[in-house]
Tab-separated table of C-alpha atoms in Angstrom:
chain	number	residue	atom	x	y	z
A	224	MET	CA	-13.228	79.226	-19.364
A	225	ILE	CA	-16.427	78.898	-21.380
A	226	GLY	CA	-17.619	82.237	-22.621
A	227	PHE	CA	-14.597	84.275	-21.494
A	228	ARG	CA	-11.373	82.547	-22.509
A	229	ARG	CA	-10.434	84.027	-25.880
A	230	VAL	CA	-12.250	87.352	-26.062
A	231	CYS	CA	-10.117	90.479	-25.735
A	232	LEU	CA	-11.735	92.645	-23.051
A	233	VAL	CA	-11.521	96.214	-21.789
A	234	VAL	CA	-12.927	97.589	-18.532
A	235	LEU	CA	-15.288	100.474	-19.266
A	236	TRP	CA	-17.164	101.988	-16.310
A	237	GLY	CA	-17.007	98.698	-14.462
A	238	ALA	CA	-18.233	96.455	-17.289
A	239	LEU	CA	-16.211	94.070	-19.408
A	240	ILE	CA	-16.784	94.880	-23.075
A	241	PRO	CA	-15.591	92.695	-26.006
A	242	LEU	CA	-13.245	94.641	-28.311
A	243	SER	CA	-13.496	92.449	-31.393
A	244	VAL	CA	-15.121	89.221	-32.503
A	245	GLU	CA	-13.776	86.991	-35.276
A	246	GLY	CA	-13.999	83.267	-36.035
A	247	ASP	CA	-14.222	81.162	-32.877
A	248	ASP	CA	-14.541	84.352	-30.839
A	249	ALA	CA	-18.027	84.833	-32.284
A	250	LEU	CA	-19.124	81.703	-30.398
A	251	GLU	CA	-17.425	83.018	-27.247
A	252	LYS	CA	-19.311	86.318	-27.555
A	253	GLU	CA	-22.558	84.435	-28.082
A	254	GLN	CA	-21.954	82.490	-24.854
A	255	ILE	CA	-21.133	85.693	-22.954
A	256	GLU	CA	-24.448	87.182	-24.023
A	257	LYS	CA	-26.381	84.007	-23.175
A	258	TRP	CA	-24.862	83.857	-19.705
A	259	SER	CA	-25.552	87.561	-19.249
A	260	ALA	CA	-29.218	87.001	-20.112
A	261	TYR	CA	-29.327	84.065	-17.690
A	262	TYR	CA	-27.822	86.075	-14.813
A	263	LEU	CA	-30.289	88.912	-15.433
A	264	GLN	CA	-33.199	86.443	-15.462
A	265	GLN	CA	-32.001	85.132	-12.088
A	266	ALA	CA	-31.770	88.664	-10.664
A	267	LYS	CA	-35.292	89.456	-11.835
A	268	SER	CA	-36.611	86.396	-9.999
A	269	TYR	CA	-35.489	87.900	-6.677
A	270	GLU	CA	-37.618	90.327	-4.688
A	271	LEU	CA	-35.842	92.354	-2.012
A	272	ARG	CA	-38.017	94.124	0.554
A	273	LEU	CA	-37.575	96.400	3.535
A	274	ALA	CA	-39.426	94.485	6.228
A	275	ASP	CA	-40.023	97.553	8.396
A	276	PRO	CA	-41.785	99.794	7.842
A	277	GLY	CA	-44.384	98.780	5.311
A	278	ASP	CA	-42.786	95.729	3.652
A	279	GLU	CA	-41.550	98.006	0.861
A	280	THR	CA	-40.251	96.356	-2.341
A	281	LEU	CA	-36.887	97.583	-3.617
A	282	THR	CA	-36.224	98.472	-7.257
A	283	LEU	CA	-33.794	96.387	-9.316
A	284	VAL	CA	-31.471	98.479	-11.495
A	285	PRO	CA	-32.399	97.078	-14.928
A	286	GLU	CA	-28.827	96.419	-16.110
A	287	PRO	CA	-25.904	94.731	-14.309
A	288	VAL	CA	-23.427	97.183	-12.802
A	289	LEU	CA	-20.460	94.863	-13.408
A	290	ARG	CA	-19.571	91.846	-15.567
A	291	TRP	CA	-16.604	90.146	-13.935
A	292	GLN	CA	-14.135	87.299	-14.012
A	293	ASN	CA	-11.331	86.205	-11.700
A	294	PRO	CA	-7.885	85.374	-13.158
A	295	LEU	CA	-7.081	83.045	-10.229
A	296	ARG	CA	-10.367	81.227	-10.720
A	297	SER	CA	-10.402	81.663	-14.478
A	298	THR	CA	-13.387	79.409	-15.081
A	299	THR	CA	-15.600	81.516	-12.781
A	300	HIS	CA	-17.600	84.412	-14.191
A	301	GLY	CA	-20.586	86.430	-13.087
A	302	GLU	CA	-22.441	89.730	-12.971
A	303	CYS	CA	-23.391	92.160	-10.203
A	304	PHE	CA	-26.763	93.795	-9.599
A	305	VAL	CA	-28.070	96.606	-7.384
A	306	TRP	CA	-31.461	97.146	-5.739
A	307	THR	CA	-32.449	100.679	-4.708
A	308	ARG	CA	-34.885	102.715	-2.640
A	309	ASP	CA	-35.424	106.283	-3.884
A	310	GLY	CA	-32.276	105.941	-5.974
A	311	LYS	CA	-30.103	104.867	-3.025
A	312	ALA	CA	-28.243	101.536	-3.196
A	313	VAL	CA	-29.728	99.216	-0.559
A	314	GLY	CA	-29.070	95.685	-1.867
A	315	PHE	CA	-26.188	94.229	-3.899
A	316	ALA	CA	-25.658	90.782	-5.421
A	317	SER	CA	-23.237	88.773	-7.524
A	318	ILE	CA	-24.740	85.936	-9.539
A	319	PHE	CA	-22.030	83.656	-10.922
A	320	SER	CA	-21.141	80.139	-12.059
A	321	TYR	CA	-18.207	77.749	-12.312
A	322	PRO	CA	-17.671	74.319	-13.932
A	323	ILE	CA	-18.228	71.012	-12.178
A	324	GLU	CA	-18.318	67.398	-13.380
A	325	ASN	CA	-20.534	66.132	-16.228
A	326	ASN	CA	-19.946	69.238	-18.342
A	327	GLN	CA	-22.129	71.414	-16.106
A	328	ARG	CA	-21.795	74.734	-14.321
A	329	ASN	CA	-22.757	75.282	-10.707
A	330	VAL	CA	-24.656	78.548	-10.149
A	331	ALA	CA	-24.125	80.595	-6.979
A	332	ARG	CA	-25.195	83.916	-5.520
A	333	ALA	CA	-23.767	86.344	-2.952
A	334	PHE	CA	-25.763	89.198	-1.407
A	335	ASN	CA	-25.047	92.297	0.669
A	336	SER	CA	-27.504	94.558	2.486
A	337	PHE	CA	-26.830	98.254	3.093
A	338	ALA	CA	-30.343	98.889	4.452
A	339	ASP	CA	-31.026	101.004	7.527
A	340	GLY	CA	-33.796	98.530	8.418
A	341	PRO	CA	-34.299	94.750	8.235
A	342	LEU	CA	-34.204	93.366	4.688
A	343	VAL	CA	-35.929	90.234	3.335
A	344	ALA	CA	-35.123	88.465	0.048
A	345	ASP	CA	-37.469	86.087	-1.833
A	346	ASP	CA	-36.792	83.851	-4.825
A	347	ASP	CA	-40.000	83.461	-6.844
A	348	GLY	CA	-41.961	84.098	-3.671
A	349	ARG	CA	-39.880	81.812	-1.420
A	350	PRO	CA	-37.912	83.618	1.333
A	351	PHE	CA	-34.224	82.679	1.363
A	352	TRP	CA	-32.531	85.463	3.361
A	353	GLN	CA	-33.174	87.936	6.148
A	354	ALA	CA	-30.610	90.620	6.969
A	355	PRO	CA	-30.593	92.936	9.981
A	356	SER	CA	-30.260	96.720	9.861
A	357	VAL	CA	-26.943	98.456	9.352
A	358	SER	CA	-26.101	99.946	12.731
A	359	LYS	CA	-25.088	103.588	13.055
A	360	GLU	CA	-21.766	102.415	14.482
A	361	GLU	CA	-20.917	100.623	11.234
A	362	TRP	CA	-20.924	103.924	9.358
A	363	GLN	CA	-17.608	105.725	9.840
A	364	MET	CA	-16.797	109.289	8.877
A	365	VAL	CA	-14.003	109.401	6.305
A	366	PRO	CA	-11.042	110.884	8.212
A	367	GLY	CA	-10.499	114.468	7.147
A	368	SER	CA	-13.805	114.501	5.248
A	369	PRO	CA	-14.203	117.742	3.285
A	370	GLU	CA	-17.418	119.721	3.267
A	371	VAL	CA	-19.822	118.009	0.891
A	372	ALA	CA	-19.915	119.953	-2.375
A	373	SER	CA	-23.112	121.608	-3.608
A	374	SER	CA	-22.954	120.317	-7.206
A	375	ALA	CA	-23.465	116.711	-8.298
A	376	ALA	CA	-20.359	116.739	-10.511
A	377	ARG	CA	-18.177	118.053	-7.728
A	378	ARG	CA	-19.544	115.503	-5.260
A	379	LEU	CA	-18.675	112.672	-7.651
A	380	PHE	CA	-15.136	114.056	-7.879
A	381	GLN	CA	-14.971	114.123	-4.072
A	382	MET	CA	-16.203	110.532	-3.741
A	383	ARG	CA	-13.720	109.204	-6.287
A	384	SER	CA	-10.879	111.098	-4.574
A	385	LEU	CA	-11.903	109.770	-1.153
A	386	ALA	CA	-12.147	106.191	-2.446
A	387	ARG	CA	-8.536	106.404	-3.657
A	388	GLN	CA	-7.447	107.114	-0.071
A	389	PHE	CA	-8.367	103.521	0.834
A	390	SER	CA	-6.392	100.333	0.174
A	391	ALA	CA	-7.365	96.710	0.712
A	392	GLN	CA	-5.897	93.240	1.089
A	393	LEU	CA	-7.252	89.706	0.890
A	394	GLY	CA	-6.100	86.532	2.647
A	395	GLY	CA	-3.281	86.043	5.102
A	396	THR	CA	-5.029	83.469	7.331
A	397	ASP	CA	-5.487	79.681	7.165
A	398	GLY	CA	-2.670	79.425	4.646
A	399	ASP	CA	-4.279	81.821	2.168
A	400	GLU	CA	-1.759	83.926	0.296
A	401	GLN	CA	-2.114	87.610	1.077
A	402	ARG	CA	-2.956	89.691	-1.980
A	403	THR	CA	-3.420	93.391	-2.589
A	404	LEU	CA	-6.814	94.222	-4.053
A	405	ARG	CA	-7.308	96.821	-6.760
A	406	LEU	CA	-9.795	99.675	-6.481
A	407	MET	CA	-11.886	100.004	-9.641
A	408	ALA	CA	-11.499	103.591	-10.784
A	409	ALA	CA	-15.176	104.233	-11.507
A	410	PRO	CA	-17.997	103.574	-9.046
A	411	LEU	CA	-20.159	100.548	-9.778
A	412	TYR	CA	-23.248	102.598	-9.007
A	413	ARG	CA	-23.966	106.286	-8.315
A	414	TYR	CA	-27.091	107.247	-6.414
A	415	ALA	CA	-29.864	108.300	-8.785
A	416	SER	CA	-30.877	111.262	-6.587
A	417	GLN	CA	-27.702	113.159	-7.464
A	418	ASP	CA	-29.193	116.642	-6.958
A	419	ASP	CA	-29.791	116.051	-3.245
A	420	ALA	CA	-26.501	116.156	-1.334
A	421	GLU	CA	-28.162	114.577	1.694
A	422	LYS	CA	-28.749	111.399	-0.336
A	423	ASP	CA	-25.680	111.309	-2.565
A	424	GLY	CA	-23.372	108.343	-2.567
A	425	ALA	CA	-21.694	105.671	-4.670
A	426	LEU	CA	-20.644	102.030	-4.543
A	427	PHE	CA	-16.990	101.234	-5.175
A	428	ALA	CA	-15.330	97.822	-5.387
A	429	PHE	CA	-11.940	96.412	-4.478
A	430	VAL	CA	-11.362	93.552	-6.888
A	431	MET	CA	-9.195	90.576	-7.809
A	432	GLY	CA	-9.137	90.739	-11.579
A	433	THR	CA	-12.595	92.264	-11.859
A	434	ASP	CA	-14.142	90.019	-9.171
A	435	PRO	CA	-15.424	92.208	-6.279
A	436	GLU	CA	-14.049	91.179	-2.869
A	437	ILE	CA	-14.859	94.299	-0.803
A	438	ILE	CA	-17.712	96.711	-1.476
A	439	LEU	CA	-17.052	100.269	-0.287
A	440	LEU	CA	-20.063	102.545	0.027
A	441	ILE	CA	-19.333	106.282	0.333
A	442	GLU	CA	-22.299	108.449	1.280
A	443	SER	CA	-23.060	112.013	2.390
A	444	ARG	CA	-24.659	112.041	5.841
A	445	GLU	CA	-25.858	114.767	8.180
A	446	THR	CA	-23.822	115.613	11.299
A	447	ASP	CA	-23.978	118.363	13.906
A	448	SER	CA	-21.405	120.248	11.840
A	449	GLY	CA	-23.204	119.780	8.504
A	450	LEU	CA	-22.953	117.192	5.735
A	451	LYS	CA	-19.897	114.947	5.870
A	452	TRP	CA	-18.688	111.957	3.884
A	453	PHE	CA	-19.069	108.555	5.564
A	454	PHE	CA	-18.073	105.063	4.451
A	455	LEU	CA	-19.454	101.560	4.976
A	456	ALA	CA	-17.392	98.475	4.097
A	457	ALA	CA	-18.901	95.087	3.252
A	458	ARG	CA	-17.311	91.706	2.628
A	459	HIS	CA	-18.030	90.044	-0.720
A	460	SER	CA	-15.631	87.128	-0.297
A	461	TYR	CA	-15.129	84.026	1.825
A	462	THR	CA	-11.663	84.864	3.144
A	463	THR	CA	-10.026	87.411	5.437
A	464	LEU	CA	-10.279	91.002	4.213
A	465	VAL	CA	-8.623	94.189	5.472
A	466	LEU	CA	-9.440	97.792	4.552
A	467	ARG	CA	-7.081	100.654	5.331
A	468	HIS	CA	-7.430	104.409	5.089
A	469	GLN	CA	-4.050	106.010	4.400
A	470	ASP	CA	-2.276	103.013	5.996
A	471	ARG	CA	-4.482	102.903	9.117
A	472	GLU	CA	-6.686	99.827	9.423
A	473	VAL	CA	-10.348	100.910	9.573
A	474	TRP	CA	-12.218	97.653	8.898
A	475	ARG	CA	-11.536	93.927	8.921
A	476	TYR	CA	-13.401	90.714	8.191
A	477	THR	CA	-11.782	87.532	9.525
A	478	ARG	CA	-12.443	84.277	7.706
A	479	ARG	CA	-15.313	82.217	9.202
A	480	GLU	CA	-16.601	85.210	11.154
A	481	HIS	CA	-20.391	85.505	11.031
A	482	SER	CA	-21.639	88.300	8.748
A	483	PRO	CA	-25.429	88.675	9.046
A	484	ARG	CA	-25.645	91.263	6.263
A	485	TYR	CA	-23.861	88.960	3.789
A	486	LEU	CA	-25.145	85.738	2.225
A	487	SER	CA	-23.325	83.281	-0.048
A	488	GLN	CA	-25.153	80.264	-1.490
A	489	HIS	CA	-23.809	77.724	-3.988
A	490	GLY	CA	-25.722	75.112	-5.947
A	491	ILE	CA	-28.844	77.202	-6.453
A	492	ASP	CA	-29.024	75.905	-10.029
A	493	LEU	CA	-27.181	73.669	-12.510
A	494	GLN	CA	-26.699	74.643	-16.135
A	495	PRO	CA	-24.878	73.024	-19.067
A	496	ALA	CA	-21.367	74.333	-19.582
A	497	VAL	CA	-22.425	75.639	-23.004
A	498	LEU	CA	-25.839	77.279	-23.044
A	499	GLU	CA	-28.119	76.502	-25.963
């Protein structure tokens, strides 16, 4: 795969970091950085807004939260980005590419909305997606949720421990091979407003290689008995997905099922296989 094939990589807080660069690997690293700059430029061209109330523009986190590749689709690579409101993750996107004929790469994008209200996405001022609100019923309390801790450090420990209680699988329908997905140990994104337990939360990913297939959002939310931990699952793949909590199925996406808060578009751009 151009830009990823011969570089030794390590996962560090969700990002793929080159360990060493020598000889031909220097060209590989150069391509990685050029593609990274391209993906970021694409992300910056998007404007995500909360349509109601006030048509409020969301804030793009200035750096990608994940650089990924997929070992089963080894020529595909991409990066993930987060848009926020008051530090809370509201929009999520993968921007990625894969080779096609004539020594070119096809560029694609996949979006998720976690917004409590309708969300609108523009590309250089041209609307390309509208997503409805997340319903209250989609948020589920984590079974056996502990009392939300008072300190930011302790809450992060709680969220990481709760995320490890989940497991996930991909495929199993239409002839797709069923595969167990891996939970990335560190969250992709932690809410910026960490000192306010009512707004604390983090995005986790179940991945194939380092390619996110399910996004798991864990968030502290108010209940009649005080703050509790809730979760929201979102598909980030085309195929059947299953999420379990301690062996009990708690969420499922079935292939070809309509998902209004998810968008996948291919062919949004064509680029040469090797960027100049």
